[in-house]
PDB file of C-alpha atoms in Angstrom:
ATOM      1  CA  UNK A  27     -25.147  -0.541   4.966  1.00  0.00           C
ATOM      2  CA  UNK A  28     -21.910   1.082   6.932  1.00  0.00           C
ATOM      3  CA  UNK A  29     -20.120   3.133   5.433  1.00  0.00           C
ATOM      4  CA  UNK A  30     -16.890   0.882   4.648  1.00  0.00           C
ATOM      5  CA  UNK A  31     -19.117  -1.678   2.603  1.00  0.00           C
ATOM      6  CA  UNK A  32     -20.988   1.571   0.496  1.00  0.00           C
ATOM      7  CA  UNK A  33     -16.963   2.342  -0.189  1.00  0.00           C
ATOM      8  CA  UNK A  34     -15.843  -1.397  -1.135  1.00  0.00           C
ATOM      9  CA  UNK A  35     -18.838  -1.617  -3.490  1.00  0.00           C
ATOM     10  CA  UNK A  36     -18.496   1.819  -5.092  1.00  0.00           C
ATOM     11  CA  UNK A  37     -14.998   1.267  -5.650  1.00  0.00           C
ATOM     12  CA  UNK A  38     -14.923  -2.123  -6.724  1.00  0.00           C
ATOM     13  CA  UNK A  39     -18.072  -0.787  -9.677  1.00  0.00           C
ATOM     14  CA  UNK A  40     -15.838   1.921 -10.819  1.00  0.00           C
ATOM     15  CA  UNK A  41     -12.782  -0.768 -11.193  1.00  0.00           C
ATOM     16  CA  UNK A  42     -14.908  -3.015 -13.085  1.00  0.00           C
ATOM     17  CA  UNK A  43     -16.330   0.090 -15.289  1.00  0.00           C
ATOM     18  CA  UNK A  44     -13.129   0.897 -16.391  1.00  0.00           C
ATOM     19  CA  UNK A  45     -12.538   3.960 -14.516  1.00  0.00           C
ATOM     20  CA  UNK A  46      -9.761   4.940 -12.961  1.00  0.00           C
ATOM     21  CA  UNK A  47     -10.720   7.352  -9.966  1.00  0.00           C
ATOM     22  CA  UNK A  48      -8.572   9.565  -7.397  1.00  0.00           C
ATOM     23  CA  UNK A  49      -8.914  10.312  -3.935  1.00  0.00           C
ATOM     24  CA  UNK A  50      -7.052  12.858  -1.601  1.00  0.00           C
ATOM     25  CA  UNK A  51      -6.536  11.655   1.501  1.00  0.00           C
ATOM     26  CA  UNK A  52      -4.771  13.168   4.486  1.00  0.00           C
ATOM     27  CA  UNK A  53      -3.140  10.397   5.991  1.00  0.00           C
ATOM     28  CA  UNK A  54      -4.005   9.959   9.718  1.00  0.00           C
ATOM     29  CA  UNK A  55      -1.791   6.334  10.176  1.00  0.00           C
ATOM     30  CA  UNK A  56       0.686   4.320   8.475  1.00  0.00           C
ATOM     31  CA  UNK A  57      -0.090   1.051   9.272  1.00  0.00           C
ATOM     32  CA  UNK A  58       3.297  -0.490   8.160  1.00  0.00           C
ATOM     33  CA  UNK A  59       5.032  -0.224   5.253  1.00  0.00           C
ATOM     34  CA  UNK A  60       2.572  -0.615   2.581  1.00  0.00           C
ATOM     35  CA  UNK A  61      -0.661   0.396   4.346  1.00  0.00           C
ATOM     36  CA  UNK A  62      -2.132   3.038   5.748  1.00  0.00           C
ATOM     37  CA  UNK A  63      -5.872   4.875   6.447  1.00  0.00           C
ATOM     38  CA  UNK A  64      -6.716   8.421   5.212  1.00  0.00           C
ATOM     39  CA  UNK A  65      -9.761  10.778   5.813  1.00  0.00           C
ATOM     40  CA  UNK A  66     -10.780  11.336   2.372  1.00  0.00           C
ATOM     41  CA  UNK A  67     -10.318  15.524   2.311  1.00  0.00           C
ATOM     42  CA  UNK A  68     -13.594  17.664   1.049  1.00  0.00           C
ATOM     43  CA  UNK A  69     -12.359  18.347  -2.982  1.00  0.00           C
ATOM     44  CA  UNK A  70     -10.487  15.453  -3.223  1.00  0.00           C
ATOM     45  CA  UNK A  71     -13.965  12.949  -3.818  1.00  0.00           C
ATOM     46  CA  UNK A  72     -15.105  11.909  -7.556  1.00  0.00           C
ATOM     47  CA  UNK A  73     -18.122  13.129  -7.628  1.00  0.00           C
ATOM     48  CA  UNK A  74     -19.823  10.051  -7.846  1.00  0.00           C
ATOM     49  CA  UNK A  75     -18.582   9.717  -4.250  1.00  0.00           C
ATOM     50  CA  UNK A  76     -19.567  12.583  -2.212  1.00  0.00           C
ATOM     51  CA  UNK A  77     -21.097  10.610   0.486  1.00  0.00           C
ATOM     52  CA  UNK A  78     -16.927   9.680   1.256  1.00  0.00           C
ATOM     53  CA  UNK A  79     -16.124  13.349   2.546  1.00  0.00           C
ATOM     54  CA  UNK A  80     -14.510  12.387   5.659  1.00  0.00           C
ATOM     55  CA  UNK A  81     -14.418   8.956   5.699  1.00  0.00           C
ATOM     56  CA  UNK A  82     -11.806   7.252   7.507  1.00  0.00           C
ATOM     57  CA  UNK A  83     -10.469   4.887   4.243  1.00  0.00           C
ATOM     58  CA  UNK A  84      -7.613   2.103   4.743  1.00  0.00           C
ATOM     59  CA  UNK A  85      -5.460   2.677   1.451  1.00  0.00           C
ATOM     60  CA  UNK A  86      -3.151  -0.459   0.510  1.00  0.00           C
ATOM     61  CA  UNK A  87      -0.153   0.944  -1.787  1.00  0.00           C
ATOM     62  CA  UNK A  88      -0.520  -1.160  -5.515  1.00  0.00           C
ATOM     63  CA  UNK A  89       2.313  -2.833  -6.460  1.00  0.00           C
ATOM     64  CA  UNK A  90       4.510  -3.436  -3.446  1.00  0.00           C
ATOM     65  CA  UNK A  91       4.768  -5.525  -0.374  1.00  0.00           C
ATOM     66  CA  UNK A  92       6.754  -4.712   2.600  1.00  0.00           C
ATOM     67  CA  UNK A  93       8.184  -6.337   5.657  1.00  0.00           C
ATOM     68  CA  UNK A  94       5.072  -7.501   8.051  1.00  0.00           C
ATOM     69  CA  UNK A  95       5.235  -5.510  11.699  1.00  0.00           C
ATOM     70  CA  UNK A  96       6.888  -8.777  13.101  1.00  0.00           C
ATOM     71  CA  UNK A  97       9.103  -9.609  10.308  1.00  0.00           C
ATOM     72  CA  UNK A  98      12.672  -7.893  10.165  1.00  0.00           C
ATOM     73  CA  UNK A  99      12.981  -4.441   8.768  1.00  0.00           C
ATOM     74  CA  UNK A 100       9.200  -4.101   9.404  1.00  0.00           C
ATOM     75  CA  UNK A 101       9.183  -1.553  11.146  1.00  0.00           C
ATOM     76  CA  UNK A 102      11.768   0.797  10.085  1.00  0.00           C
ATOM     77  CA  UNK A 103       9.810  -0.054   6.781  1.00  0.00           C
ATOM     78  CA  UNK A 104       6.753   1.737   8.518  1.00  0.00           C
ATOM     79  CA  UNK A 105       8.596   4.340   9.841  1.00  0.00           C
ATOM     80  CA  UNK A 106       9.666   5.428   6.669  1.00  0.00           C
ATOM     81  CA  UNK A 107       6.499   5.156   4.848  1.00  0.00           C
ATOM     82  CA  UNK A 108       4.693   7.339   7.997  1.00  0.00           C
ATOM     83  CA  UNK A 109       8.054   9.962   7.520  1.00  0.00           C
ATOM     84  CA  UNK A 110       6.780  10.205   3.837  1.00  0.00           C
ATOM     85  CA  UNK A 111       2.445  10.582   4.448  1.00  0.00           C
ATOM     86  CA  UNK A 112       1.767  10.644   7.879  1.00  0.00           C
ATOM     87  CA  UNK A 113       0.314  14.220   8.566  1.00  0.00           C
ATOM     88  CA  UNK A 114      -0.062  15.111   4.542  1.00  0.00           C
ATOM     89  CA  UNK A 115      -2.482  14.882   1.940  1.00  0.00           C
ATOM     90  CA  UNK A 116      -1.944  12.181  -0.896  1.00  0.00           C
ATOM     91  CA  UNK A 117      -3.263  11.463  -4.220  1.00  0.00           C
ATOM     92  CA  UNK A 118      -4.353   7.678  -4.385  1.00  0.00           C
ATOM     93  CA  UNK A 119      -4.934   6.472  -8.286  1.00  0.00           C
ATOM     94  CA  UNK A 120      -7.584   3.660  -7.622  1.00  0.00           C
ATOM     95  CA  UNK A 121      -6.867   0.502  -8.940  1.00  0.00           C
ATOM     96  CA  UNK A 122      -8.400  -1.787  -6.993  1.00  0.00           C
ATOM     97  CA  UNK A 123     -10.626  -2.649  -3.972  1.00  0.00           C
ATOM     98  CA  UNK A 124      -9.005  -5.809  -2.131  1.00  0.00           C
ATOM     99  CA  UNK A 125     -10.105  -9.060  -0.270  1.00  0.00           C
ATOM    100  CA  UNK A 126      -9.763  -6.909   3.176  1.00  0.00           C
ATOM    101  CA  UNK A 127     -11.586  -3.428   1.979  1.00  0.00           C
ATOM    102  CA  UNK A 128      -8.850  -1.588   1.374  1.00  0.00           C
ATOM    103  CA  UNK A 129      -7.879   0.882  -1.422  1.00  0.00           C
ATOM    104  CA  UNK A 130      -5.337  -0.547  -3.357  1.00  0.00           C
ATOM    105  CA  UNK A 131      -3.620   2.387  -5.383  1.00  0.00           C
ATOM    106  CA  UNK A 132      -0.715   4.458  -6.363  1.00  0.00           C
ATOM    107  CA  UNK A 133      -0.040   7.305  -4.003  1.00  0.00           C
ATOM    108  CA  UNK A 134       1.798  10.383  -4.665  1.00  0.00           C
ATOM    109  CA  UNK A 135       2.529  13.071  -1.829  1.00  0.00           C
ATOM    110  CA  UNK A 136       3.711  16.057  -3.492  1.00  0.00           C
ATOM    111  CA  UNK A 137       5.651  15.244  -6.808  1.00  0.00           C
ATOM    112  CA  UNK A 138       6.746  11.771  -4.541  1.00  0.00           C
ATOM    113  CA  UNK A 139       6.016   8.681  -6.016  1.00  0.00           C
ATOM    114  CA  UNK A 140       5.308   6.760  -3.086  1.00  0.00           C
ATOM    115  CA  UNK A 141       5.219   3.202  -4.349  1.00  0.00           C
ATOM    116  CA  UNK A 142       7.796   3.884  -6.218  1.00  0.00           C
ATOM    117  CA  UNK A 143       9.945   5.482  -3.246  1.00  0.00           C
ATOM    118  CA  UNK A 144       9.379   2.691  -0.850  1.00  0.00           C
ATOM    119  CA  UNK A 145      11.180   0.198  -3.323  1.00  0.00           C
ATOM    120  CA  UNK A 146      13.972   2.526  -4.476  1.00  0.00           C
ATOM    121  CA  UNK A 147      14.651   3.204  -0.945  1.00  0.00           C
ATOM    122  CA  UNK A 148      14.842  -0.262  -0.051  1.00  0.00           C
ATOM    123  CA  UNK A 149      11.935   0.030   2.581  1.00  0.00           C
ATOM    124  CA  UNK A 150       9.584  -2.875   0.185  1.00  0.00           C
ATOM    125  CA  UNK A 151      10.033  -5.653  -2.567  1.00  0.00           C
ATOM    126  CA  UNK A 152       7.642  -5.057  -6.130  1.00  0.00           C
ATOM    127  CA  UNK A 153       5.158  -7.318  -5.566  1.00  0.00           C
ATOM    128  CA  UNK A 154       5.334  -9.586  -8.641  1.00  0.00           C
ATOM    129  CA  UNK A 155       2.145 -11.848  -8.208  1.00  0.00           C
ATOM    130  CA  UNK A 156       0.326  -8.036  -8.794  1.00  0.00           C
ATOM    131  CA  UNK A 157       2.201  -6.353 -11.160  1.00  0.00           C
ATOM    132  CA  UNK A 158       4.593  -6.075 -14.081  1.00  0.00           C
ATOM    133  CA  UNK A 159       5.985  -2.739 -13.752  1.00  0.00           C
ATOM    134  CA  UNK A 160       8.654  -2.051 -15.357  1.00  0.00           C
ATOM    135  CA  UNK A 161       9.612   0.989 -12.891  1.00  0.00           C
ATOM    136  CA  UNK A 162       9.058  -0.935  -9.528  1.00  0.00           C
ATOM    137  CA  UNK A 163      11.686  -3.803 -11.085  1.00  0.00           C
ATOM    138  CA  UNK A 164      14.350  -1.317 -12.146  1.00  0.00           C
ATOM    139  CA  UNK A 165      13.889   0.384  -8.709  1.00  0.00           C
ATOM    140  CA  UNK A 166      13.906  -3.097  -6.843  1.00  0.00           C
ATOM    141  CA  UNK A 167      17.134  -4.272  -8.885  1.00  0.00           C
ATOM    142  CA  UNK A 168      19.316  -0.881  -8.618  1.00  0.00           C
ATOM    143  CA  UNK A 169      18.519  -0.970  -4.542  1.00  0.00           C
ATOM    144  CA  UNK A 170      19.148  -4.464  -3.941  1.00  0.00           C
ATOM    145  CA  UNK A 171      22.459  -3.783  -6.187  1.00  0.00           C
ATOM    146  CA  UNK A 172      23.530  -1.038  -3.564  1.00  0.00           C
ATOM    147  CA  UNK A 173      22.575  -2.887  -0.792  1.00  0.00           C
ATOM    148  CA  UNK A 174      19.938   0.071   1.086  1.00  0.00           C
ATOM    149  CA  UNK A 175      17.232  -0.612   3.119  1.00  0.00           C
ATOM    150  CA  UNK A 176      16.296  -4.075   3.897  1.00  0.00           C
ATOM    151  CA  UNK A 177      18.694  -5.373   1.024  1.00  0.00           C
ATOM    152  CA  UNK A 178      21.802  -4.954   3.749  1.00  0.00           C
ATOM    153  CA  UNK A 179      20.348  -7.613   5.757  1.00  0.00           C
ATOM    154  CA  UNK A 180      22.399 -10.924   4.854  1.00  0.00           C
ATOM    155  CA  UNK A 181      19.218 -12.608   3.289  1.00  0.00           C
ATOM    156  CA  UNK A 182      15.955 -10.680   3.477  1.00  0.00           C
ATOM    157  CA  UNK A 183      12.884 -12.780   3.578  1.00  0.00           C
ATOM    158  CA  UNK A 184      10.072 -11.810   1.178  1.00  0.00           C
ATOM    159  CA  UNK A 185       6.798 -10.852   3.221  1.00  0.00           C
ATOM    160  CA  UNK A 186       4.955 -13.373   1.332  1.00  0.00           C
ATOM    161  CA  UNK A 187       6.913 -16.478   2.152  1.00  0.00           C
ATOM    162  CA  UNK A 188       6.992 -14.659   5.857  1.00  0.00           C
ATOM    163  CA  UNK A 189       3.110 -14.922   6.401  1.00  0.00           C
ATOM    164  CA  UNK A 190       3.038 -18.353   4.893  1.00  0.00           C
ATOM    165  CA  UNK A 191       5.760 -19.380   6.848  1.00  0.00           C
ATOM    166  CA  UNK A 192       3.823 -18.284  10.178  1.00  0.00           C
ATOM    167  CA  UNK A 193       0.555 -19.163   8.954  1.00  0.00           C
ATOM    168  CA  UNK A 194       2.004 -22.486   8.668  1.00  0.00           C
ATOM    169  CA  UNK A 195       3.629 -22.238  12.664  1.00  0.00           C
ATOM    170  CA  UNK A 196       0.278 -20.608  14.170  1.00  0.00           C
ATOM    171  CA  UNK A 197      -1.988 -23.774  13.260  1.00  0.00           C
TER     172      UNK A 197
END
């Protein structure tokens, strides 16, 4: 079994169990702006997991959704998510295991909330079919109020109705 698939299932069995795990990562690329991989650092494994030193990990960031590479703002979204993590060690909280592999989780560089950031800076919308946090919507309302980041575009278009939209045109 590769080592991705020992990761998914590990991960997904500590969801389900109830417990919430943390990995240090130092990030090696931002994928865009809610998505990046990490090689999981020695010290920063639960030790149920010490067969991840060094794995190469794709880490998707909970609660958020940002522009897609082709979508407007998408990549100055990405930029500002690799200005935050590329290069550094982050914290992911574990929350989930998604459809694709990834780690979904809440990162923190430093004392930065990084979720949190990337929606206060106007770099990602709080992905509402995921969560009800009460910090991502206050963040999402007071930068689309002052117009930063992707909210001084005349009418930015959610990256949700984006993929469906092109979904839709690639058939």
């Amino acid at each position: 079994m590769g080592g991705l698939a020992r990761l998914a299932i590990l991960l997904f069995l500590l969801v389900i169990a109830g417990h919430c795990e943390v990995l240090t990562v130092r990030v090696e690329r931002v994928v865009d702006g809610d998505t990046f991989h990490g090689r999981v650092r020695a010290g920063g494994v639960p030790r149920r997991a010490k067969f991840l030193k060094d794995s190469l990990v794709p880490v998707r960031l909970e609660g958020i959704d940002a522009p897609e590479r082709d979508q407007p703002w998408g990549d100055s979204s990405r930029q500002a998510l690799a200005r935050m993590l590329e290069g550094r060690d982050a914290a992911v909280d574990i929350v989930d295991v998604d459809g694709f592999r990834r780690i979904v989780g809440r990162v923190r560089t430093g004392s930065v909330d990084v979720n949190a950031a990337m929606v206060a800076r106007g770099h990602a919308w709080m992905f509402r079919r995921y969560t009800s946090s009460s910090l991502l919507d206050s963040l999402e309302r007071a930068s689309r109020a002052s117009g930063r980041g992707l909210w001084s575009a005349s009418s930015p278009v959610e990256p949700w109705v984006w993929r469906k939209r092109h979904r839709r045109q690639s058939r």
